Amino acid sequence: MIERMMLSEGPKLVPFFKATCVYFVLWLPTSSPSWFSALIKCLPIFCLWVFLLAHGVNFLGTHPNAWKILVGLIFSALGDAFLIWQEQGYFVHGLLMFAITHILYTSAFGLKPLNPEPGCVVVIICGLSYSLLYPYLSGPFTYLVGVYVALIGFMAWRAIAGFQLFNDLWTWTKLCACLGAVLFMVSDLTIAVNKFCFPVPYSRAIIMATYYAAQMLISLSVVECKEEDSLRKRN
């Protein structure tokens, strides 16, 4: 199954991998924000738009979950652009864009199966994370970060809940959603700790590597819809 996925989806992801390499090779300084640096940062996400669109507009139109992921990627690109100028006062704008992204991703992952066990684990992780951040937060960030942690935690729970490994109900696309959500949490927690608490060594590399990987995996998670269509046609 994974080999078939690599053969069918791998070529469509080549532009994404090239754009990601361009970002890490250029490694433009964050101290000099510009529209060019915003473009380079957003380019891998633009390539994921193309990846989803390559499956056909009709596919996106008839599969709301795929469409929600695409719109989430659009808000992610806006969030990336705002964060380029976070030191100029646009951090909250970026936070809002990614909050909308997580709401869209949560809607795409759905509320079934409920699977509360991983939800309890995510609640504990989010609670510990916010407890770490709380002493360093002040003003509106005390509440904004709390709401954001809740949103990304809920998104991660819904992604993980669909990956039922021990019930033989899992697919590689559900695994992609699960891993993508976890990596997104790692990326955002690193951002928060580095911004509000203390400098994290190699923070930018950790943040962007986990972020790009997360977005790629979440984009791959909706390809299952197309596989299911193909199976129905064969039967």
CSV table of C-alpha atoms in Angstrom, one decimal:
chain,number,residue,atom,x,y,z
A,1,MET,CA,0.0,0.0,0.0
A,2,ILE,CA,2.8,2.4,0.9
A,3,GLU,CA,4.7,1.5,-2.3
A,4,ARG,CA,1.6,2.3,-4.3
A,5,MET,CA,1.2,5.6,-2.5
A,6,MET,CA,4.8,6.6,-3.2
A,7,LEU,CA,4.4,5.7,-6.9
A,8,SER,CA,1.1,7.6,-7.3
A,9,GLU,CA,1.7,10.6,-5.0
A,10,GLY,CA,5.5,11.0,-4.9
A,11,PRO,CA,5.9,12.7,-8.3
A,12,LYS,CA,3.2,15.3,-7.4
A,13,LEU,CA,5.2,16.2,-4.3
A,14,VAL,CA,8.5,16.8,-6.1
A,15,PRO,CA,7.8,20.6,-6.3
A,16,PHE,CA,7.1,20.7,-2.6
A,17,PHE,CA,10.4,19.0,-1.8
A,18,LYS,CA,12.3,21.3,-4.1
A,19,ALA,CA,10.7,24.4,-2.6
A,20,THR,CA,11.5,23.1,0.9
A,21,CYS,CA,15.1,22.6,-0.1
A,22,VAL,CA,15.2,26.2,-1.5
A,23,TYR,CA,14.0,27.5,1.9
A,24,PHE,CA,16.7,25.7,3.9
A,25,VAL,CA,19.5,26.5,1.3
A,26,LEU,CA,18.7,30.2,1.2
A,27,TRP,CA,18.1,30.4,4.9
A,28,LEU,CA,17.2,34.1,4.7
A,29,PRO,CA,17.8,36.0,7.9
A,30,THR,CA,14.7,36.6,10.0
A,31,SER,CA,16.1,40.0,11.1
A,32,SER,CA,15.4,41.5,7.7
A,33,PRO,CA,11.8,40.6,6.8
A,34,SER,CA,10.8,41.2,3.2
A,35,TRP,CA,8.2,40.1,0.7
A,36,PHE,CA,10.9,37.9,-0.9
A,37,SER,CA,11.6,36.1,2.3
A,38,ALA,CA,7.8,35.7,2.8
A,39,LEU,CA,7.5,34.2,-0.7
A,40,ILE,CA,10.4,31.7,0.0
A,41,LYS,CA,8.8,30.7,3.3
A,42,CYS,CA,5.3,30.2,1.8
A,43,LEU,CA,6.5,28.5,-1.4
A,44,PRO,CA,6.4,24.9,0.0
A,45,ILE,CA,2.8,25.6,1.1
A,46,PHE,CA,1.9,26.9,-2.4
A,47,CYS,CA,3.3,23.7,-3.8
A,48,LEU,CA,0.9,21.7,-1.5
A,49,TRP,CA,-2.0,23.7,-3.0
A,50,VAL,CA,-0.8,22.5,-6.4
A,51,PHE,CA,-0.5,19.0,-5.0
A,52,LEU,CA,-4.1,18.9,-4.0
A,53,LEU,CA,-5.3,20.7,-7.1
A,54,ALA,CA,-3.4,18.1,-9.2
A,55,HIS,CA,-6.0,15.5,-8.1
A,56,GLY,CA,-8.6,17.5,-10.0
A,57,VAL,CA,-11.0,20.3,-9.2
A,58,ASN,CA,-13.9,17.8,-9.4
A,59,PHE,CA,-12.2,15.7,-6.7
A,60,LEU,CA,-11.9,18.7,-4.4
A,61,GLY,CA,-15.5,19.8,-5.2
A,62,THR,CA,-17.0,16.4,-4.3
A,63,HIS,CA,-14.9,15.7,-1.3
A,64,PRO,CA,-15.4,18.4,1.4
A,65,ASN,CA,-12.6,17.1,3.6
A,66,ALA,CA,-10.0,17.7,0.8
A,67,TRP,CA,-11.4,21.1,0.2
A,68,LYS,CA,-11.2,22.0,3.9
A,69,ILE,CA,-7.5,21.0,3.9
A,70,LEU,CA,-6.8,23.1,0.9
A,71,VAL,CA,-8.5,26.2,2.5
A,72,GLY,CA,-6.5,25.4,5.7
A,73,LEU,CA,-3.3,25.5,3.6
A,74,ILE,CA,-4.3,28.9,2.3
A,75,PHE,CA,-4.8,30.3,5.8
A,76,SER,CA,-1.5,28.7,6.8
A,77,ALA,CA,0.3,30.6,4.0
A,78,LEU,CA,-1.2,33.8,5.3
A,79,GLY,CA,-0.1,32.9,8.8
A,80,ASP,CA,3.4,32.3,7.5
A,81,ALA,CA,3.5,35.6,5.8
A,82,PHE,CA,2.3,37.4,9.0
A,83,LEU,CA,4.9,35.7,11.1
A,84,ILE,CA,7.7,37.0,8.9
A,85,TRP,CA,6.8,40.4,10.4
A,86,GLN,CA,6.0,39.2,13.9
A,87,GLU,CA,8.5,41.6,15.5
A,88,GLN,CA,6.6,44.4,13.8
A,89,GLY,CA,3.4,43.5,15.6
A,90,TYR,CA,1.9,40.8,13.4
A,91,PHE,CA,2.4,37.8,15.6
A,92,VAL,CA,-1.3,37.8,16.7
A,93,HIS,CA,-2.4,38.0,13.1
A,94,GLY,CA,-0.4,34.9,12.3
A,95,LEU,CA,-1.8,33.2,15.4
A,96,LEU,CA,-5.3,33.9,14.2
A,97,MET,CA,-4.6,32.5,10.7
A,98,PHE,CA,-3.3,29.3,12.1
A,99,ALA,CA,-6.2,29.1,14.6
A,100,ILE,CA,-8.5,29.1,11.6
A,101,THR,CA,-6.3,26.5,9.9
A,102,HIS,CA,-6.7,24.2,12.9
A,103,ILE,CA,-10.5,24.6,12.9
A,104,LEU,CA,-10.6,23.7,9.2
A,105,TYR,CA,-8.3,20.7,9.8
A,106,THR,CA,-10.4,19.5,12.8
A,107,SER,CA,-13.6,19.7,10.6
A,108,ALA,CA,-11.8,17.7,7.9
A,109,PHE,CA,-10.8,15.0,10.4
A,110,GLY,CA,-14.3,14.8,11.8
A,111,LEU,CA,-15.7,13.8,15.1
A,112,LYS,CA,-16.0,10.0,14.5
A,113,PRO,CA,-14.8,7.7,15.8
A,114,LEU,CA,-14.8,9.5,19.2
A,115,ASN,CA,-11.9,7.4,20.7
A,116,PRO,CA,-11.6,9.4,23.9
A,117,GLU,CA,-8.4,7.7,25.1
A,118,PRO,CA,-6.0,9.6,22.9
A,119,GLY,CA,-8.0,12.7,23.7
A,120,CYS,CA,-7.1,12.3,27.4
A,121,VAL,CA,-3.4,12.0,26.5
A,122,VAL,CA,-3.6,15.2,24.4
A,123,VAL,CA,-5.4,17.1,27.2
A,124,ILE,CA,-2.6,16.2,29.6
A,125,ILE,CA,0.1,17.2,27.1
A,126,CYS,CA,-1.7,20.5,26.3
A,127,GLY,CA,-2.2,21.2,30.0
A,128,LEU,CA,1.5,20.6,30.8
A,129,SER,CA,2.5,22.8,27.8
A,130,TYR,CA,0.3,25.6,28.9
A,131,SER,CA,1.5,25.3,32.5
A,132,LEU,CA,5.0,25.7,31.2
A,133,LEU,CA,4.1,28.8,29.1
A,134,TYR,CA,1.7,30.5,31.6
A,135,PRO,CA,4.3,32.1,33.9
A,136,TYR,CA,5.9,33.8,30.9
A,137,LEU,CA,2.6,35.1,29.4
A,138,SER,CA,1.1,38.5,30.0
A,139,GLY,CA,-1.8,40.6,28.8
A,140,PRO,CA,-3.9,39.2,25.9
A,141,PHE,CA,-1.4,36.4,25.3
A,142,THR,CA,-2.4,34.8,28.5
A,143,TYR,CA,-5.8,34.0,26.9
A,144,LEU,CA,-4.9,33.9,23.2
A,145,VAL,CA,-2.2,31.2,23.7
A,146,GLY,CA,-4.6,29.2,25.9
A,147,VAL,CA,-7.3,29.2,23.2
A,148,TYR,CA,-4.7,28.3,20.6
A,149,VAL,CA,-3.4,25.4,22.6
A,150,ALA,CA,-6.9,24.1,23.0
A,151,LEU,CA,-7.6,24.4,19.3
A,152,ILE,CA,-4.4,22.6,18.1
A,153,GLY,CA,-4.9,20.0,20.9
A,154,PHE,CA,-8.5,19.3,19.7
A,155,MET,CA,-7.2,19.1,16.1
A,156,ALA,CA,-4.5,16.6,17.1
A,157,TRP,CA,-7.0,14.5,19.0
A,158,ARG,CA,-9.3,14.2,16.0
A,159,ALA,CA,-6.4,13.3,13.8
A,160,ILE,CA,-5.1,10.7,16.2
A,161,ALA,CA,-8.6,9.3,17.0
A,162,GLY,CA,-9.0,8.2,13.4
A,163,PHE,CA,-5.8,6.1,13.6
A,164,GLN,CA,-7.0,2.9,15.3
A,165,LEU,CA,-3.9,0.7,15.0
A,166,PHE,CA,-5.1,-2.1,17.3
A,167,ASN,CA,-8.5,-2.4,15.6
A,168,ASP,CA,-7.1,-3.0,12.2
A,169,LEU,CA,-9.1,0.0,11.0
A,170,TRP,CA,-6.1,2.2,10.1
A,171,THR,CA,-4.9,3.2,6.7
A,172,TRP,CA,-1.7,5.0,5.6
A,173,THR,CA,-3.6,8.2,5.1
A,174,LYS,CA,-4.9,8.1,8.7
A,175,LEU,CA,-1.4,7.5,9.8
A,176,CYS,CA,-0.3,10.6,7.8
A,177,ALA,CA,-3.0,12.7,9.6
A,178,CYS,CA,-1.9,11.4,13.0
A,179,LEU,CA,1.8,12.1,12.4
A,180,GLY,CA,1.1,15.4,10.8
A,181,ALA,CA,-0.9,16.6,13.7
A,182,VAL,CA,1.7,15.5,16.2
A,183,LEU,CA,4.5,17.3,14.3
A,184,PHE,CA,2.3,20.4,14.0
A,185,MET,CA,2.1,20.4,17.8
A,186,VAL,CA,5.9,20.0,18.1
A,187,SER,CA,6.5,22.9,15.7
A,188,ASP,CA,4.0,25.3,17.5
A,189,LEU,CA,5.2,24.4,21.0
A,190,THR,CA,8.8,25.1,19.9
A,191,ILE,CA,7.6,28.5,18.6
A,192,ALA,CA,5.9,29.3,21.9
A,193,VAL,CA,8.8,28.2,24.1
A,194,ASN,CA,11.3,30.1,22.0
A,195,LYS,CA,9.2,33.2,21.9
A,196,PHE,CA,7.8,33.4,25.4
A,197,CYS,CA,10.1,31.3,27.6
A,198,PHE,CA,13.7,30.9,26.6
A,199,PRO,CA,15.8,30.4,23.4
A,200,VAL,CA,15.6,26.9,22.0
A,201,PRO,CA,18.8,25.8,20.3
A,202,TYR,CA,18.3,25.4,16.5
A,203,SER,CA,14.7,26.5,17.0
A,204,ARG,CA,14.1,27.8,13.5
A,205,ALA,CA,15.4,24.5,11.9
A,206,ILE,CA,13.2,22.5,14.3
A,207,ILE,CA,10.1,24.7,13.8
A,208,MET,CA,10.3,24.7,10.0
A,209,ALA,CA,11.3,21.1,9.5
A,210,THR,CA,8.4,19.8,11.6
A,211,TYR,CA,6.0,22.4,10.2
A,212,TYR,CA,6.7,21.5,6.5
A,213,ALA,CA,6.6,17.8,7.3
A,214,ALA,CA,3.3,18.2,9.2
A,215,GLN,CA,1.6,20.1,6.3
A,216,MET,CA,2.8,17.5,3.8
A,217,LEU,CA,1.4,14.6,5.8
A,218,ILE,CA,-1.9,16.4,6.5
A,219,SER,CA,-2.2,17.1,2.8
A,220,LEU,CA,-1.5,13.4,2.0
A,221,SER,CA,-4.2,12.4,4.5
A,222,VAL,CA,-7.1,13.3,2.1
A,223,VAL,CA,-5.8,11.2,-0.8
A,224,GLU,CA,-7.6,8.3,0.8
A,225,CYS,CA,-10.9,9.7,-0.6
A,226,LYS,CA,-9.6,9.2,-4.1
A,227,GLU,CA,-8.4,5.6,-3.3
A,228,GLU,CA,-11.9,4.8,-2.0
A,229,ASP,CA,-13.5,6.1,-5.2
A,230,SER,CA,-11.2,3.9,-7.2
A,231,LEU,CA,-12.1,0.9,-5.1
A,232,ARG,CA,-15.8,1.5,-5.5
A,233,LYS,CA,-15.4,1.8,-9.3
A,234,ARG,CA,-13.5,-1.5,-9.4
A,235,ASN,CA,-16.2,-3.2,-7.4
